[in-house]
XYZ file of N, CA and C in Angstrom:
762
model
N 35.897 10.190 -22.910
C 34.923 10.682 -21.854
C 33.789 11.455 -22.698
N 32.614 11.154 -22.488
C 31.515 11.867 -23.156
C 31.272 13.194 -22.427
N 30.886 14.190 -23.167
C 30.623 15.507 -22.619
C 29.250 16.081 -22.979
N 28.531 16.462 -22.020
C 27.144 17.029 -22.182
C 27.114 18.502 -21.607
N 26.875 19.442 -22.417
C 26.947 20.875 -22.001
C 25.496 21.468 -21.800
N 24.495 21.002 -22.617
C 23.160 21.620 -22.639
C 22.366 21.103 -21.564
N 21.595 21.916 -20.930
C 20.676 21.491 -19.839
C 19.409 20.967 -20.524
N 19.258 21.100 -21.923
C 18.080 20.632 -22.610
C 18.367 19.188 -23.128
N 19.555 18.703 -22.897
C 19.777 17.339 -23.441
C 18.960 16.284 -22.754
N 18.466 15.316 -23.496
C 17.535 14.353 -23.050
C 18.035 13.532 -21.857
N 19.365 13.222 -21.864
C 19.912 12.556 -20.694
C 19.738 13.339 -19.453
N 19.997 14.611 -19.566
C 19.884 15.579 -18.384
C 18.428 15.552 -17.870
N 17.487 15.637 -18.782
C 16.137 15.583 -18.416
C 15.709 14.329 -17.598
N 16.273 13.169 -18.102
C 16.071 11.934 -17.424
C 16.748 11.896 -16.020
N 17.908 12.515 -15.932
C 18.581 12.517 -14.592
C 17.739 13.321 -13.642
N 17.193 14.432 -14.084
C 16.444 15.317 -13.256
C 15.190 14.614 -12.772
N 14.643 13.739 -13.564
C 13.341 13.010 -13.151
C 13.682 12.131 -11.914
N 14.946 11.783 -11.715
C 15.342 10.850 -10.629
C 15.223 11.663 -9.321
N 14.990 12.965 -9.362
C 14.789 13.753 -8.209
C 13.399 13.614 -7.569
N 12.567 12.814 -8.263
C 11.141 12.658 -7.808
C 10.913 11.075 -7.616
N 10.154 10.802 -6.664
C 9.764 9.320 -6.356
C 9.203 8.683 -7.650
N 8.193 9.375 -8.312
C 7.681 8.845 -9.516
C 8.681 8.513 -10.579
N 9.669 9.521 -10.876
C 10.619 9.323 -11.825
C 11.645 8.106 -11.444
N 11.868 8.005 -10.156
C 12.713 6.888 -9.750
C 12.069 5.537 -9.937
N 10.739 5.499 -9.568
C 10.066 4.259 -9.784
C 9.956 3.875 -11.312
N 9.703 4.868 -12.073
C 9.611 4.569 -13.540
C 10.836 4.035 -14.176
N 11.975 4.683 -13.692
C 13.255 4.312 -14.219
C 13.908 3.167 -13.525
N 13.458 2.802 -12.299
C 14.065 1.718 -11.474
C 15.520 2.146 -11.116
N 15.704 3.482 -10.964
C 17.062 3.923 -10.705
C 16.968 5.102 -9.822
N 18.172 5.478 -9.222
C 18.050 6.684 -8.283
C 19.424 7.365 -8.484
N 19.577 8.567 -7.856
C 20.766 9.362 -8.138
C 21.352 9.669 -6.706
N 22.731 9.418 -6.699
C 23.505 9.673 -5.475
C 24.425 10.862 -5.795
N 24.921 11.575 -4.854
C 25.783 12.699 -5.016
C 26.888 12.735 -3.960
N 28.046 13.096 -4.345
C 29.171 13.123 -3.433
C 30.130 12.008 -3.524
N 31.407 12.382 -3.225
C 32.549 11.501 -3.315
C 32.357 10.251 -2.389
N 31.993 10.536 -1.152
C 31.914 9.462 -0.165
C 30.924 8.400 -0.640
N 29.729 8.891 -0.986
C 28.692 7.870 -1.394
C 29.092 7.154 -2.609
N 29.689 7.879 -3.621
C 30.097 7.169 -4.854
C 31.204 6.198 -4.520
N 32.163 6.487 -3.632
C 33.221 5.571 -3.283
C 32.715 4.276 -2.614
N 31.587 4.506 -1.734
C 30.905 3.420 -1.106
C 30.194 2.505 -2.120
N 29.657 3.208 -3.074
C 28.915 2.348 -4.110
C 29.887 1.513 -4.916
N 31.014 2.102 -5.334
C 32.008 1.455 -6.044
C 32.657 0.312 -5.203
N 32.964 0.499 -3.950
C 33.577 -0.422 -3.029
C 32.573 -1.675 -2.825
N 31.324 -1.329 -2.732
C 30.368 -2.419 -2.531
C 29.716 -2.972 -3.802
N 30.429 -2.637 -4.922
C 29.987 -3.248 -6.241
C 28.527 -2.906 -6.556
N 28.106 -1.788 -6.263
C 26.688 -1.391 -6.629
C 26.571 -1.170 -8.135
N 25.442 -1.298 -8.671
C 25.154 -1.237 -10.118
C 25.132 0.233 -10.530
N 26.267 0.779 -10.861
C 26.352 2.174 -11.367
C 26.204 2.177 -12.924
N 25.172 2.875 -13.393
C 25.085 2.962 -14.803
C 25.597 4.202 -15.554
N 25.716 5.257 -14.744
C 26.362 6.496 -15.218
C 27.037 7.180 -14.082
N 28.193 7.682 -14.359
C 28.984 8.528 -13.364
C 29.134 9.942 -14.079
N 28.579 10.965 -13.336
C 28.506 12.348 -13.963
C 29.391 13.276 -13.153
N 30.234 13.942 -13.838
C 31.193 14.867 -13.213
C 31.066 16.327 -13.774
N 30.944 17.281 -12.955
C 30.953 18.705 -13.404
C 32.318 19.034 -13.865
N 32.332 19.817 -14.985
C 33.636 20.111 -15.704
C 34.465 21.040 -14.787
N 33.795 21.821 -13.913
C 34.611 22.803 -13.027
C 35.074 21.999 -11.740
N 34.791 20.739 -11.610
C 35.267 19.974 -10.438
C 36.195 18.847 -10.795
N 36.334 18.539 -12.089
C 37.059 17.374 -12.602
C 38.460 17.152 -12.014
N 39.177 18.300 -12.071
C 40.573 18.193 -11.651
C 40.726 17.879 -10.188
N 39.768 18.159 -9.464
C 39.805 18.004 -7.914
C 39.277 16.625 -7.440
N 38.900 15.773 -8.334
C 38.333 14.423 -8.046
C 39.302 13.296 -8.365
N 39.263 12.356 -7.334
C 40.065 11.117 -7.539
C 39.175 9.945 -7.270
N 38.517 9.461 -8.399
C 37.644 8.430 -8.309
C 38.050 7.155 -9.083
N 38.060 6.070 -8.444
C 38.528 4.790 -9.105
C 37.361 4.238 -9.891
N 37.199 4.821 -11.131
C 36.129 4.376 -11.984
C 36.655 4.671 -13.436
N 36.391 3.784 -14.356
C 36.888 3.872 -15.724
C 36.550 5.196 -16.398
N 37.516 5.932 -16.850
C 37.404 7.219 -17.403
C 36.285 7.124 -18.658
N 36.409 6.112 -19.424
C 35.545 6.074 -20.527
C 34.077 5.822 -20.176
N 33.813 5.491 -18.923
C 32.360 5.527 -18.489
C 31.881 6.719 -17.784
N 32.735 7.662 -17.688
C 32.348 8.928 -17.038
C 31.839 9.919 -18.043
N 30.890 10.758 -17.449
C 30.247 11.752 -18.352
C 30.554 13.107 -17.740
N 31.201 13.951 -18.602
C 31.510 15.338 -18.154
C 30.297 16.256 -18.474
N 29.906 17.066 -17.441
C 28.735 17.973 -17.671
C 29.149 19.361 -17.354
N 28.368 20.391 -17.856
C 28.622 21.767 -17.488
C 28.297 22.040 -16.122
N 28.801 23.134 -15.529
C 28.464 23.508 -14.190
C 27.005 23.877 -13.951
N 26.288 24.227 -15.048
C 24.939 24.533 -14.896
C 24.073 23.222 -14.711
N 24.496 22.281 -15.455
C 23.824 20.876 -15.344
C 24.059 20.394 -13.934
N 25.286 20.519 -13.435
C 25.579 20.072 -12.175
C 24.750 20.707 -11.056
N 24.613 22.043 -11.259
C 23.816 22.827 -10.362
C 22.362 22.325 -10.285
N 21.839 21.949 -11.403
C 20.390 21.559 -11.473
C 20.331 20.190 -10.921
N 21.359 19.371 -10.955
C 21.189 17.968 -10.369
C 21.488 17.989 -8.891
N 22.200 18.929 -8.376
C 22.552 18.881 -7.016
C 21.414 19.299 -6.128
N 21.306 18.517 -4.930
C 20.319 18.838 -3.879
C 21.031 19.149 -2.656
N 22.283 19.638 -2.678
C 22.939 20.003 -1.464
C 23.506 21.489 -1.567
N 23.721 22.135 -0.548
C 24.196 23.496 -0.559
C 25.621 23.713 -1.179
N 26.447 22.769 -0.838
C 27.862 22.818 -1.317
C 28.146 21.532 -2.004
N 27.734 21.478 -3.342
C 27.991 20.306 -4.112
C 29.376 19.969 -4.435
N 29.791 18.794 -4.537
C 31.062 18.349 -4.924
C 31.154 18.165 -6.426
N 30.017 18.219 -7.040
C 29.957 18.186 -8.509
C 30.188 16.772 -9.120
N 29.843 15.719 -8.323
C 29.908 14.425 -8.869
C 28.638 13.590 -8.463
N 28.091 12.852 -9.412
C 26.907 12.168 -9.223
C 26.960 10.825 -9.916
N 26.134 9.839 -9.463
C 26.052 8.558 -10.156
C 24.663 8.170 -10.156
N 24.225 7.440 -11.225
C 22.952 6.839 -11.304
C 23.053 5.358 -11.142
N 22.308 4.830 -10.145
C 22.395 3.504 -9.734
C 21.065 2.810 -9.851
N 21.114 1.535 -10.147
C 19.941 0.730 -10.203
C 19.415 0.517 -8.767
N 18.065 0.589 -8.505
C 17.557 0.375 -7.267
C 17.845 -1.024 -6.826
N 18.029 -1.063 -5.408
C 18.403 -2.306 -4.811
C 17.233 -3.151 -4.429
N 17.171 -4.383 -4.812
C 16.113 -5.255 -4.438
C 16.806 -6.484 -3.803
N 16.588 -6.728 -2.406
C 17.203 -7.824 -1.752
C 16.830 -9.142 -2.454
N 17.858 -9.910 -2.773
C 17.671 -11.192 -3.427
C 17.439 -12.333 -2.543
N 18.033 -12.267 -1.375
C 18.079 -13.372 -0.473
C 16.984 -13.232 0.694
N 16.634 -14.350 1.261
C 15.760 -14.299 2.412
C 16.403 -13.520 3.477
N 15.591 -12.935 4.380
C 16.121 -12.182 5.483
C 17.004 -13.063 6.442
N 18.075 -12.464 6.971
C 18.954 -13.215 7.894
C 18.307 -13.091 9.250
N 17.650 -14.102 9.649
C 16.933 -14.094 10.946
C 17.812 -14.461 12.109
N 19.213 -14.648 11.806
C 20.125 -14.981 12.974
C 20.546 -13.677 13.573
N 20.188 -12.536 12.998
C 20.473 -11.196 13.482
C 19.249 -10.367 13.740
N 19.403 -9.292 14.556
C 18.218 -8.501 14.818
C 17.725 -7.785 13.585
N 16.504 -7.441 13.542
C 15.817 -6.717 12.481
C 15.218 -5.390 12.975
N 15.240 -4.322 12.236
C 14.603 -3.152 12.614
C 13.352 -2.892 11.668
N 12.204 -2.778 12.153
C 10.982 -2.392 11.461
C 10.584 -0.945 11.688
N 10.203 -0.228 10.601
C 9.788 1.139 10.653
C 8.375 1.247 10.328
N 7.523 1.682 11.097
C 6.040 1.866 10.858
C 5.711 3.283 10.622
N 5.488 3.643 9.453
C 4.937 5.009 9.066
C 5.909 6.060 9.595
N 7.255 5.864 9.517
C 8.174 6.801 9.841
C 8.504 7.683 8.659
N 8.150 9.043 8.754
C 8.107 9.888 7.587
C 9.231 10.895 7.394
N 10.044 11.133 8.429
C 11.067 12.161 8.312
C 12.381 11.516 7.618
N 12.813 12.003 6.580
C 13.950 11.393 5.905
C 15.184 11.270 6.686
N 15.462 12.320 7.503
C 16.641 12.287 8.271
C 16.610 11.184 9.348
N 15.467 10.955 9.957
C 15.268 9.953 10.926
C 15.435 8.599 10.369
N 14.769 8.366 9.182
C 14.870 7.062 8.582
C 16.350 6.686 8.188
N 17.054 7.659 7.500
C 18.414 7.513 7.142
C 19.252 7.248 8.349
N 19.001 7.972 9.483
C 19.910 7.768 10.705
C 19.572 6.465 11.247
N 18.405 5.987 11.329
C 18.146 4.630 11.963
C 18.696 3.559 11.028
N 18.613 3.614 9.756
C 19.284 2.660 8.954
C 20.783 2.617 9.124
N 21.365 3.710 9.217
C 22.826 3.865 9.494
C 23.184 3.243 10.764
N 22.379 3.550 11.779
C 22.619 2.945 13.148
C 22.475 1.381 13.185
N 21.390 0.928 12.475
C 21.167 -0.492 12.352
C 22.404 -1.141 11.776
N 23.022 -0.489 10.759
C 24.204 -0.964 10.146
C 25.274 -1.113 11.218
N 25.450 0.001 11.960
C 26.553 0.095 12.942
C 26.393 -0.971 14.019
N 25.106 -1.264 14.443
C 24.766 -2.186 15.447
C 24.855 -3.672 15.007
N 25.047 -3.909 13.696
C 25.195 -5.233 13.315
C 23.840 -5.849 12.995
N 22.818 -5.089 12.713
C 21.594 -5.756 12.388
C 21.530 -6.444 11.074
N 20.577 -7.377 10.871
C 20.577 -8.184 9.677
C 19.728 -7.501 8.580
N 18.946 -6.386 8.797
C 18.230 -5.786 7.824
C 17.249 -4.856 8.463
N 16.674 -3.956 7.591
C 15.654 -2.941 7.973
C 14.416 -3.141 7.026
N 13.308 -3.045 7.639
C 12.081 -3.129 6.916
C 11.269 -1.897 6.958
N 11.036 -1.132 5.830
C 10.223 0.170 5.693
C 8.841 -0.274 5.513
N 7.980 -0.090 6.444
C 6.527 -0.389 6.334
C 5.836 0.697 5.522
N 4.601 0.421 5.209
C 3.741 1.305 4.451
C 3.662 2.582 5.225
N 3.651 3.747 4.367
C 3.621 5.059 4.909
C 4.863 5.673 5.233
N 6.020 4.857 5.335
C 7.308 5.375 5.632
C 7.785 6.172 4.337
N 8.760 7.046 4.563
C 9.270 7.753 3.483
C 10.074 6.863 2.509
N 10.132 7.387 1.228
C 10.838 6.630 0.192
C 12.305 6.431 0.483
N 12.736 5.128 0.456
C 14.127 4.858 0.732
C 15.096 5.678 -0.140
N 14.689 6.009 -1.352
C 15.628 6.748 -2.301
C 15.470 8.221 -2.294
N 14.712 8.730 -1.326
C 14.580 10.239 -1.157
C 16.024 10.644 -0.908
N 16.448 11.795 -1.530
C 17.736 12.240 -1.467
C 18.358 12.513 -0.019
N 17.364 12.950 0.863
C 17.789 13.263 2.259
C 17.995 11.905 2.963
N 17.228 10.923 2.687
C 17.420 9.569 3.243
C 18.735 9.032 2.774
N 19.023 9.183 1.484
C 20.252 8.598 0.987
C 21.575 9.305 1.634
N 21.446 10.639 1.815
C 22.554 11.333 2.476
C 22.657 10.957 3.962
N 21.565 10.766 4.622
C 21.640 10.345 6.035
C 22.162 8.935 6.237
N 21.864 8.118 5.343
C 22.348 6.737 5.459
C 23.838 6.630 5.215
N 24.483 7.500 4.536
C 25.905 7.535 4.300
C 26.439 6.194 3.712
N 25.607 5.662 2.859
C 26.106 4.399 2.257
C 25.739 3.129 2.920
N 25.015 3.193 3.999
C 24.720 2.005 4.877
C 23.739 1.080 4.081
N 23.017 1.616 3.138
C 22.073 0.754 2.293
C 22.852 -0.157 1.405
N 24.182 0.059 1.190
C 25.002 -0.833 0.513
C 25.461 -2.014 1.364
N 25.300 -1.889 2.680
C 25.894 -2.814 3.627
C 24.828 -3.884 4.236
N 23.581 -3.484 4.207
C 22.666 -4.469 4.756
C 21.354 -4.270 3.910
N 20.538 -5.373 3.830
C 19.338 -5.375 3.000
C 18.291 -4.424 3.610
N 17.663 -3.633 2.740
C 16.524 -2.859 3.132
C 15.292 -3.353 2.396
N 14.282 -3.766 3.164
C 13.124 -4.359 2.588
C 11.935 -3.253 2.704
N 11.039 -3.282 1.761
C 9.863 -2.516 1.749
C 8.612 -3.219 1.474
N 7.599 -3.054 2.419
C 6.442 -3.809 2.227
C 5.478 -3.722 3.408
N 4.610 -4.735 3.577
C 3.614 -4.773 4.552
C 4.214 -5.345 5.875
N 4.273 -4.533 6.867
C 4.922 -5.017 8.137
C 4.107 -6.149 8.738
N 2.795 -6.311 8.447
C 2.033 -7.408 9.005
C 2.597 -8.730 8.548
N 3.115 -8.777 7.373
C 3.715 -10.042 6.957
C 5.052 -10.354 7.688
N 5.791 -9.279 8.083
C 6.976 -9.528 8.940
C 6.676 -9.916 10.302
N 5.545 -9.329 10.845
C 5.102 -9.753 12.180
C 4.773 -11.203 12.124
N 4.116 -11.629 11.072
C 3.606 -13.097 11.006
C 4.810 -13.971 10.901
N 5.873 -13.492 10.232
C 7.101 -14.264 10.073
C 7.766 -14.392 11.347
N 7.889 -13.283 12.148
C 8.490 -13.359 13.537
C 7.763 -14.219 14.433
N 6.427 -14.317 14.355
C 5.559 -15.175 15.093
C 5.814 -16.577 14.750
N 5.929 -16.873 13.534
C 6.056 -18.264 13.013
C 7.472 -18.817 13.380
N 8.530 -17.918 13.496
C 9.858 -18.371 13.855
C 10.167 -18.184 15.229
N 9.099 -17.703 16.080
C 9.303 -17.551 17.494
C 10.314 -16.533 17.822
N 10.452 -15.456 17.099
C 11.498 -14.423 17.358
C 10.719 -13.245 18.065
N 11.118 -12.810 19.158
C 10.392 -11.773 19.826
C 10.482 -10.393 19.088
N 9.332 -9.724 19.180
C 9.231 -8.355 18.591
C 9.002 -7.343 19.676
N 9.829 -6.341 19.687
C 9.683 -5.320 20.762
C 9.224 -3.927 20.041
N 8.119 -3.417 20.659
C 7.564 -2.154 20.203
C 8.082 -1.080 21.216
N 7.644 0.156 21.000
C 7.926 1.263 21.888
C 6.672 1.987 22.226
N 6.456 2.088 23.552
C 5.260 2.874 23.972
C 5.485 3.293 25.504
N 4.925 4.466 25.780
C 5.001 4.921 27.154
C 3.719 4.805 27.827
N 3.515 3.668 28.516
C 2.249 3.500 29.309
C 2.540 2.549 30.481
N 1.519 2.358 31.314
C 1.698 1.492 32.495
C 2.051 0.042 32.254
N 1.794 -0.481 31.003
C 2.037 -1.874 30.754
C 3.376 -2.104 30.090
N 4.041 -1.013 29.586
C 5.234 -1.125 28.968
C 6.337 -1.472 29.960
N 7.503 -2.073 29.487
C 8.625 -2.404 30.383
C 9.800 -1.461 30.047
N 10.571 -1.191 31.068
C 11.815 -0.466 30.878
C 12.777 -1.242 30.026
N 13.303 -0.729 29.074
C 14.226 -1.476 28.207
C 15.418 -2.125 28.898
N 15.799 -1.596 30.142
C 16.862 -2.192 30.925
C 16.584 -3.564 31.482
N 15.287 -3.917 31.475
C 14.817 -5.170 32.070
C 14.785 -6.313 31.042
N 15.074 -5.994 29.781
C 15.012 -6.953 28.659
C 16.382 -7.526 28.445
N 16.561 -8.805 28.515
C 17.803 -9.484 28.312
C 18.312 -9.168 26.797
N 19.601 -9.075 26.740
C 20.170 -8.954 25.301
C 19.984 -10.284 24.545
N 19.799 -10.097 23.231
C 19.593 -11.248 22.417
C 20.270 -11.109 21.122
N 20.490 -12.225 20.421
C 20.973 -12.237 18.956
C 19.810 -12.128 18.005
N 18.631 -12.531 18.389
C 17.456 -12.640 17.462
C 16.365 -11.769 18.117
N 15.919 -10.816 17.406
C 14.720 -10.027 17.837
C 14.364 -9.103 16.711
N 13.180 -8.537 16.819
C 12.772 -7.414 15.904
C 12.425 -6.274 16.696
N 12.868 -4.983 16.396
C 12.550 -3.771 17.095
C 11.682 -2.899 16.168
N 10.511 -2.460 16.603
C 9.618 -1.719 15.744
C 9.559 -0.254 16.333
N 9.833 0.681 15.408
C 9.766 2.117 15.670
C 8.630 2.749 14.961
N 7.896 3.593 15.653
C 6.629 4.169 15.009
C 6.842 5.551 14.533
N 5.800 6.173 14.036
C 5.657 7.471 13.501
C 6.048 8.471 14.500
N 6.789 9.624 14.059
C 7.316 10.669 14.899
C 6.231 11.257 15.775
N 4.982 11.553 15.246
C 3.993 12.135 16.027
C 3.062 11.247 16.795
N 2.802 10.076 16.176
C 1.727 9.234 16.669
C 2.171 7.875 17.238
N 3.464 7.731 17.146
C 4.105 6.441 17.658
C 3.624 5.245 16.744
N 3.886 4.051 17.433
C 3.485 2.831 16.693
C 1.947 2.599 16.748
N 1.460 2.028 15.642
C 0.024 1.935 15.406
C -0.588 0.983 16.461
N -1.766 1.172 16.863
C -2.429 0.424 17.977
C -2.427 -1.062 17.584
N -2.653 -1.345 16.267
C -2.722 -2.723 15.807
C -1.440 -3.426 16.055
N -0.266 -2.816 15.729
C 1.026 -3.464 15.986
C 1.362 -3.454 17.364
N 1.011 -2.484 18.221
C 1.233 -2.466 19.683
C 0.601 -3.735 20.330
N -0.448 -4.156 19.787
C -1.220 -5.374 20.384
C -0.555 -6.628 20.039
N 0.477 -6.619 18.922
C 0.941 -7.821 18.422
C 2.397 -8.046 18.903
N 2.974 -7.121 19.557
C 4.353 -7.287 19.980
C 4.487 -8.229 21.046
N 5.729 -8.694 21.277
C 6.020 -9.585 22.414
C 6.059 -8.686 23.659
N 6.601 -7.556 23.676
C 6.601 -6.648 24.720
C 6.829 -5.212 24.188
N 6.179 -4.300 24.823
C 6.428 -2.827 24.444
C 7.378 -2.277 25.466
N 8.328 -1.405 24.990
C 9.345 -0.868 25.887
C 9.302 0.679 25.993
N 9.889 1.101 27.115
C 10.143 2.545 27.169
C 11.483 2.902 27.684
N 11.971 4.020 27.435
C 13.260 4.496 27.897
C 12.973 5.587 28.929
N 13.457 5.370 30.124
C 13.142 6.299 31.261
C 13.729 7.675 30.959
N 12.961 8.719 31.170
C 13.410 10.085 31.027
C 13.399 10.742 32.394
N 14.637 11.200 32.765
C 14.876 11.762 34.083
C 14.865 13.309 34.079
N 15.031 13.873 32.842
C 14.855 15.340 32.787
C 13.462 15.769 32.476
N 13.353 16.997 31.924
C 12.117 17.505 31.681
C 11.559 17.423 30.255
N 12.274 16.833 29.384
C 11.963 16.601 28.001
C 10.793 15.604 28.094
N 9.784 15.871 27.141
C 8.528 14.944 27.164
C 8.830 13.582 26.417
N 9.757 13.731 25.481
C 10.066 12.529 24.710
C 11.454 12.610 23.996
N 11.815 11.482 23.422
C 13.033 11.450 22.630
C 12.758 11.388 21.177
N 13.623 11.947 20.310
C 13.573 11.806 18.978
C 13.537 10.350 18.582
N 12.733 9.890 17.695
C 12.672 8.522 17.203
C 13.933 7.854 16.873
N 14.776 8.580 16.149
C 16.092 7.976 15.677
C 17.030 7.795 16.899
N 16.988 8.822 17.871
C 17.807 8.658 19.081
C 17.276 7.528 19.929
N 16.003 7.331 20.136
C 15.491 6.297 20.875
C 15.812 4.884 20.233
N 15.708 4.833 18.911
C 16.049 3.637 18.152
C 17.494 3.278 18.433
N 18.402 4.268 18.486
C 19.794 3.945 18.625
C 20.151 3.411 19.934
N 19.530 4.008 20.963
C 19.682 3.485 22.404
C 19.181 2.061 22.387
N 18.012 1.684 21.946
C 17.471 0.369 21.975
C 18.247 -0.652 21.213
N 18.700 -0.173 19.990
C 19.372 -1.207 19.168
C 20.699 -1.670 19.799
N 21.402 -0.732 20.414
C 22.727 -1.216 20.976
C 22.501 -1.821 22.355
N 21.456 -1.443 23.097
C 21.150 -1.963 24.426
C 20.554 -3.404 24.347
N 19.799 -3.678 23.266
C 19.143 -4.990 23.296
C 20.043 -6.089 22.595
N 20.935 -5.673 21.736
C 21.751 -6.613 20.952
C 22.826 -7.277 21.774
N 22.880 -8.577 21.640
C 23.910 -9.338 22.349
C 25.247 -9.095 21.787
N 26.248 -8.863 22.591
C 27.610 -8.683 21.997
C 28.216 -7.419 22.359
N 27.434 -6.443 22.984
C 28.040 -5.157 23.321
C 28.330 -5.054 24.898
């Protein structure tokens, strides 16, 4: 097992660069932290290039990964790499995931239009995984998939279903060409209550920005825009909560 104790080591500097979007894009890699996420990565055969363990946590860890490929680091290095309040002292460097296959159009898809809160994005991806969706598309303006808060919120769901990033207009065009309905979310007189929409195996659900909602351009292109009735005094629902309700309500099989 290799040991690195100096915070000035070049490898350590490279790991710290992965805490920024620019650094991740340049390296084509990202950093995950914690036993659960690393176990998920190993179980799903993710491309792990380095497994990093803090020397003060080594004896408390039980990770099914070759010892000769592990790197032992000082507690100070671990502290600099951690982005959590109570670190478990274990990290892994993974290659970014690029979906290789065409999207599975036999299952529902979730589109995110300019959704910027990392916790919301991670929660929606995790919920899409739980609801049996075929994939998630992060449109332009949405938070970086490999933001550490997104990674923690997903809890490994990005290992289970493909996450695409790109221009949502292309996906709208694909749905139109394949005659798959696209449902937006909007609260106005022309929108339909989600309870009136029949469950289906094939559809796309689009969720918009936390403050501004779905863009006007996309609202005009949807098959139907939906709303969730609010019977209390709250003005609106959190976007991730709304997405969760709709994903399970619209999907055939529940």
